[in-house]
Amino acid sequence: MQSRSPQPGGGRPRLNLVGAGSVGVSLFRVFAGSGLFDIQDIYGRDAARLARALSFIGAGRAATSLAAMRPADIWFVTVPDTRIAEVARDLAAAAPAGPATAVHCSGFLPASELAPLSALGWSLASAHPVMTFADPEASARAFPGTYCGMEGDEDAVRRVAAALEAVGARPFTIRPGGKALYHAAAVLSNNLAVVLQALAREAWAEAGVPAEISPDLNAALLSSTARNVNALGPAEALTGPAARGDWSVVERQAKAVETWHPDAGPAYRSLSLLARRLKRTGSTLHPVEEERAGDAKGIV
């Protein structure tokens, strides 16, 4: 972890937190533990949750309203995505002293969701830590080395990135207008991969695999897949009937999945099509010759 000051001039940046959920408290636990920041005011609508947040962070003062919050250098707005714009309007109406930097941690929404604060002369950023926050204690421990997707005003991105780097994060920038696709990629990599594991376990159960066996099957395949993808890249790591060109097997499997689970059947077909492309061309984006020719034996 770096020890240099994240504040130009060497002073400790003052941080305020709006939203006492798992993302905010995890980040502020890390900031507080570094000794590099002045943790000031923390605001949340639920008094009991706010008290737990303060205890977990180990620093800061409870704020009873947005208007009661003191001036700060960086304001973290870590409320649910649907409330970011509302909180930005309320915070702007409270007219805190500034100018300052405001940052939210949504993976999907751009920094401009905080636009009402621009009228106060504030600079805006979004910073999305690419990790899960189901367990704040574990998340805070694992935070050093975490990648953080950044976009927004240049000076805000620079200031927030410096704060995150100071506690061991690895910020990177996202192209303007790219947040939706960026976050969809994270969902594909993480959330939907979890859904696929659930489907696999359910299919094994339907096929008669003993319930005590499927978690071990799942773990063995998942760990070897992750290892191979990291070592070889997706195209080289890909195996299975679609990768081998066993189209009759793929089609029969697709029908079996569709009979068992009508919603999963189309997903199996689509993913098998992308698997064929990936193995043949190195990319899921490029159709293979069978698709262009309308090969009836394929799975298109």
Coordinates of C-alpha atoms in Angstrom, one line a residue:
M1 CA 0.0 0.0 0.0
Q2 CA 1.3 3.4 -0.9
S3 CA 2.1 6.0 1.8
R4 CA 2.4 9.2 -0.2
S5 CA -0.3 11.8 0.3
P6 CA -3.2 11.7 -2.1
Q7 CA -3.7 15.5 -1.7
P8 CA -1.7 18.0 -3.6
G9 CA 0.3 20.0 -1.1
G10 CA 0.6 17.1 1.3
G11 CA -2.5 17.7 3.5
R12 CA -5.0 15.0 4.3
P13 CA -8.1 15.0 2.0
R14 CA -11.4 15.4 3.8
L15 CA -13.9 12.8 2.9
N16 CA -17.7 12.7 3.4
L17 CA -19.9 9.7 2.8
V18 CA -23.6 9.8 1.7
G19 CA -25.0 6.3 2.0
A20 CA -24.1 3.8 4.7
G21 CA -24.5 0.6 2.6
S22 CA -21.9 -2.1 2.0
V23 CA -19.9 -0.3 -0.7
G24 CA -19.6 3.0 1.2
V25 CA -18.7 1.4 4.5
S26 CA -16.2 -0.9 2.9
L27 CA -14.4 1.9 1.1
F28 CA -14.4 4.2 4.1
R29 CA -13.1 1.4 6.4
V30 CA -10.1 1.2 4.0
F31 CA -9.7 5.0 3.8
A32 CA -9.8 5.3 7.6
G33 CA -7.4 2.4 8.1
S34 CA -4.8 4.0 5.9
G35 CA -4.4 7.1 8.1
L36 CA -4.1 9.2 4.9
F37 CA -7.6 10.8 5.0
D38 CA -9.7 12.9 7.4
I39 CA -13.0 10.9 7.6
Q40 CA -15.6 13.6 8.4
D41 CA -19.3 13.1 8.1
I42 CA -21.4 10.1 7.2
Y43 CA -25.0 10.3 6.3
G44 CA -27.6 7.6 6.1
R45 CA -31.4 7.6 6.4
D46 CA -31.6 4.6 8.8
A47 CA -30.2 5.6 12.2
A48 CA -29.4 2.0 13.3
R49 CA -27.6 1.2 10.1
L50 CA -25.7 4.5 10.3
A51 CA -24.6 3.6 13.8
R52 CA -23.3 0.2 12.6
A53 CA -21.5 1.9 9.7
L54 CA -19.7 4.3 12.0
S55 CA -18.7 1.5 14.3
F56 CA -17.4 -0.6 11.4
I57 CA -15.5 2.3 9.8
G58 CA -14.0 3.4 13.1
A59 CA -14.0 7.1 12.2
G60 CA -16.3 9.9 11.2
R61 CA -19.3 11.7 12.7
A62 CA -23.0 10.8 12.1
A63 CA -24.8 13.6 10.1
T64 CA -28.5 13.9 10.7
S65 CA -29.1 15.6 7.3
L66 CA -27.3 16.5 4.2
A67 CA -27.4 20.2 5.2
A68 CA -25.6 19.3 8.5
M69 CA -22.6 17.9 6.7
R70 CA -19.4 19.9 6.8
P71 CA -17.3 20.9 3.7
A72 CA -15.1 18.2 2.3
D73 CA -12.7 17.7 -0.6
I74 CA -14.3 14.5 -1.9
W75 CA -17.9 13.4 -1.4
F76 CA -18.7 9.8 -2.0
V77 CA -22.3 9.1 -2.9
T78 CA -22.8 5.4 -2.4
V79 CA -26.6 5.1 -2.6
P80 CA -28.4 2.7 -4.9
D81 CA -28.3 3.7 -8.6
T82 CA -32.0 4.7 -8.6
R83 CA -31.3 7.3 -5.9
I84 CA -28.1 8.9 -7.1
A85 CA -29.8 11.7 -9.1
E86 CA -32.2 12.4 -6.3
V87 CA -29.4 12.6 -3.7
A88 CA -27.4 14.9 -6.1
R89 CA -30.5 17.2 -6.3
D90 CA -31.0 17.2 -2.5
L91 CA -27.3 17.8 -1.9
A92 CA -27.2 20.7 -4.3
A93 CA -30.3 22.2 -2.6
A94 CA -28.5 21.9 0.7
A95 CA -25.8 24.1 -0.9
P96 CA -22.8 22.8 1.0
A97 CA -19.6 24.9 0.9
G98 CA -17.4 24.1 -2.1
P99 CA -16.4 23.7 -4.7
A100 CA -15.6 20.0 -4.2
T101 CA -15.4 16.7 -6.0
A102 CA -18.4 14.3 -6.0
V103 CA -18.1 10.7 -6.9
H104 CA -20.5 7.8 -7.1
C105 CA -19.7 4.1 -7.4
S106 CA -22.3 2.9 -9.9
G107 CA -20.9 0.5 -12.5
F108 CA -23.7 1.5 -14.9
L109 CA -24.4 5.2 -14.5
P110 CA -22.0 7.9 -15.7
A111 CA -20.7 10.7 -13.5
S112 CA -23.2 13.1 -15.1
E113 CA -25.9 11.5 -12.9
L114 CA -24.5 13.9 -10.3
A115 CA -25.1 16.9 -12.6
P116 CA -27.1 19.1 -10.2
L117 CA -23.8 19.6 -8.3
S118 CA -22.1 21.0 -11.4
A119 CA -24.0 24.3 -10.9
L120 CA -22.1 24.7 -7.6
G121 CA -18.8 24.4 -9.4
W122 CA -18.2 20.9 -8.3
S123 CA -16.3 18.4 -10.5
L124 CA -17.9 14.9 -11.0
A125 CA -16.6 11.4 -11.3
S126 CA -17.7 7.8 -11.2
A127 CA -15.5 5.1 -9.7
H128 CA -16.6 1.5 -9.9
P129 CA -14.6 -1.0 -7.9
V130 CA -14.6 -4.3 -9.8
M131 CA -15.3 -6.6 -6.9
T132 CA -18.3 -7.8 -4.9
F133 CA -19.4 -6.2 -1.6
A134 CA -21.5 -8.9 -0.1
D135 CA -19.3 -9.0 3.0
P136 CA -17.9 -5.5 3.9
E137 CA -15.3 -7.0 6.3
A138 CA -14.0 -9.3 3.6
S139 CA -14.3 -6.6 0.9
A140 CA -12.2 -4.1 2.9
R141 CA -9.5 -6.7 3.5
A142 CA -9.4 -7.7 -0.1
F143 CA -9.5 -4.1 -1.5
P144 CA -5.8 -3.5 -2.2
G145 CA -5.2 -4.4 -5.8
T146 CA -8.8 -4.0 -6.8
Y147 CA -9.4 -2.5 -10.3
C148 CA -11.6 0.6 -10.3
G149 CA -13.3 1.8 -13.6
M150 CA -13.2 5.6 -13.7
E151 CA -14.9 8.3 -15.9
G152 CA -16.1 11.8 -15.5
D153 CA -14.5 15.3 -15.4
E154 CA -10.7 15.1 -15.9
D155 CA -9.8 16.8 -12.6
A156 CA -12.3 14.8 -10.6
V157 CA -11.1 11.5 -12.1
R158 CA -7.5 12.5 -11.3
R159 CA -8.3 13.5 -7.7
V160 CA -10.4 10.3 -6.9
A161 CA -7.9 8.1 -8.7
A162 CA -5.1 9.4 -6.5
A163 CA -7.2 8.7 -3.4
L164 CA -7.9 5.1 -4.5
E165 CA -4.3 4.5 -5.5
A166 CA -3.2 5.7 -2.1
V167 CA -5.0 2.7 -0.6
G168 CA -3.8 0.2 -3.1
A169 CA -6.5 0.3 -5.8
R170 CA -5.7 0.1 -9.5
P171 CA -7.8 2.8 -11.3
F172 CA -8.4 2.7 -15.1
T173 CA -10.4 4.9 -17.3
I174 CA -13.5 4.0 -19.4
R175 CA -14.2 5.8 -22.7
P176 CA -16.9 8.5 -22.5
G177 CA -20.3 6.9 -23.1
G178 CA -19.0 3.4 -22.4
K179 CA -20.4 2.8 -18.9
A180 CA -23.4 0.7 -19.9
L181 CA -21.3 -1.7 -22.0
Y182 CA -18.5 -1.7 -19.4
H183 CA -20.9 -2.8 -16.7
A184 CA -22.7 -5.3 -18.9
A185 CA -19.2 -6.9 -19.3
A186 CA -18.9 -7.1 -15.6
V187 CA -22.3 -8.7 -15.3
L188 CA -21.4 -11.3 -18.0
S189 CA -18.1 -12.0 -16.2
N190 CA -19.6 -12.3 -12.7
N191 CA -23.3 -12.3 -12.2
L192 CA -24.4 -14.3 -15.3
A193 CA -21.6 -16.7 -14.7
V194 CA -23.2 -17.4 -11.4
V195 CA -26.5 -18.0 -13.1
L196 CA -24.8 -20.5 -15.4
Q197 CA -23.5 -22.4 -12.4
A198 CA -27.1 -22.6 -11.0
L199 CA -28.4 -23.9 -14.3
A200 CA -25.6 -26.5 -14.4
R201 CA -26.5 -27.8 -10.9
E202 CA -30.2 -27.8 -11.7
A203 CA -29.5 -29.8 -14.9
W204 CA -27.3 -32.3 -13.1
A205 CA -30.1 -32.8 -10.5
E206 CA -32.6 -33.4 -13.4
A207 CA -30.2 -35.9 -14.9
G208 CA -30.0 -37.8 -11.6
V209 CA -26.7 -36.7 -10.3
P210 CA -26.7 -37.0 -6.5
A211 CA -27.1 -33.7 -4.7
E212 CA -24.0 -34.1 -2.7
I213 CA -21.9 -34.6 -5.8
S214 CA -22.9 -31.6 -8.0
P215 CA -21.1 -28.9 -5.9
D216 CA -17.8 -30.8 -6.3
L217 CA -18.4 -31.3 -10.0
N218 CA -19.2 -27.6 -10.2
A219 CA -16.1 -26.5 -8.3
A220 CA -13.7 -28.8 -10.3
L221 CA -14.9 -27.5 -13.6
L222 CA -15.1 -23.9 -12.6
S223 CA -11.6 -23.8 -11.1
S224 CA -10.0 -25.5 -14.1
T225 CA -11.9 -23.2 -16.4
A226 CA -10.7 -20.0 -14.6
R227 CA -7.2 -21.3 -14.6
N228 CA -7.2 -22.1 -18.3
V229 CA -8.8 -18.8 -19.3
N230 CA -6.2 -16.9 -17.3
A231 CA -3.3 -18.9 -18.7
L232 CA -4.4 -19.3 -22.3
G233 CA -7.1 -16.8 -23.1
P234 CA -10.8 -17.6 -23.9
A235 CA -10.4 -19.0 -27.4
E236 CA -7.6 -21.4 -26.5
A237 CA -9.2 -22.4 -23.2
L238 CA -12.6 -23.2 -24.9
T239 CA -13.4 -26.9 -25.1
G240 CA -16.6 -28.9 -25.6
P241 CA -18.8 -30.0 -28.5
A242 CA -19.2 -26.6 -30.1
A243 CA -15.4 -26.0 -30.0
R244 CA -14.8 -29.4 -31.5
G245 CA -17.4 -28.9 -34.3
D246 CA -19.7 -31.7 -33.1
W247 CA -22.8 -29.8 -34.3
S248 CA -25.1 -32.8 -34.2
V249 CA -24.2 -33.3 -30.5
V250 CA -24.8 -29.6 -29.8
E251 CA -28.2 -29.7 -31.5
R252 CA -29.3 -32.8 -29.6
Q253 CA -28.2 -31.2 -26.3
A254 CA -30.0 -28.0 -27.2
K255 CA -33.2 -29.9 -27.7
A256 CA -32.7 -31.7 -24.4
V257 CA -32.2 -28.5 -22.5
E258 CA -35.1 -26.8 -24.2
T259 CA -37.4 -29.7 -23.3
W260 CA -36.3 -29.6 -19.7
H261 CA -36.1 -25.8 -19.3
P262 CA -37.8 -23.7 -22.1
D263 CA -36.1 -20.5 -21.0
A264 CA -32.6 -22.0 -20.8
G265 CA -32.9 -23.7 -24.3
P266 CA -32.4 -20.5 -26.3
A267 CA -29.6 -19.4 -24.1
Y268 CA -27.8 -22.7 -24.7
R269 CA -28.2 -22.3 -28.4
S270 CA -27.0 -18.7 -28.5
L271 CA -24.0 -19.4 -26.3
S272 CA -23.1 -22.5 -28.4
L273 CA -23.2 -20.3 -31.5
L274 CA -20.8 -17.8 -29.9
A275 CA -18.6 -20.7 -28.8
R276 CA -18.3 -21.9 -32.4
R277 CA -17.4 -18.4 -33.5
L278 CA -14.8 -17.9 -30.7
K279 CA -13.1 -21.2 -31.5
R280 CA -13.0 -20.6 -35.2
T281 CA -12.2 -16.9 -35.4
G282 CA -10.9 -16.0 -31.9
S283 CA -13.8 -13.6 -31.4
T284 CA -17.5 -13.9 -30.7
L285 CA -18.2 -11.0 -33.0
H286 CA -17.3 -12.6 -36.3
P287 CA -19.7 -15.1 -38.0
V288 CA -18.2 -18.3 -39.3
E289 CA -18.7 -19.6 -42.8
E290 CA -21.6 -21.9 -41.8
E291 CA -23.6 -18.9 -40.6
R292 CA -23.0 -16.9 -43.7
A293 CA -24.0 -19.9 -45.8
G294 CA -27.1 -20.6 -43.7
D295 CA -25.9 -24.2 -42.9
A296 CA -29.0 -26.1 -41.9
K297 CA -26.8 -28.5 -39.9
G298 CA -25.6 -25.7 -37.6
I299 CA -27.4 -24.4 -34.6
V300 CA -28.3 -21.0 -36.0

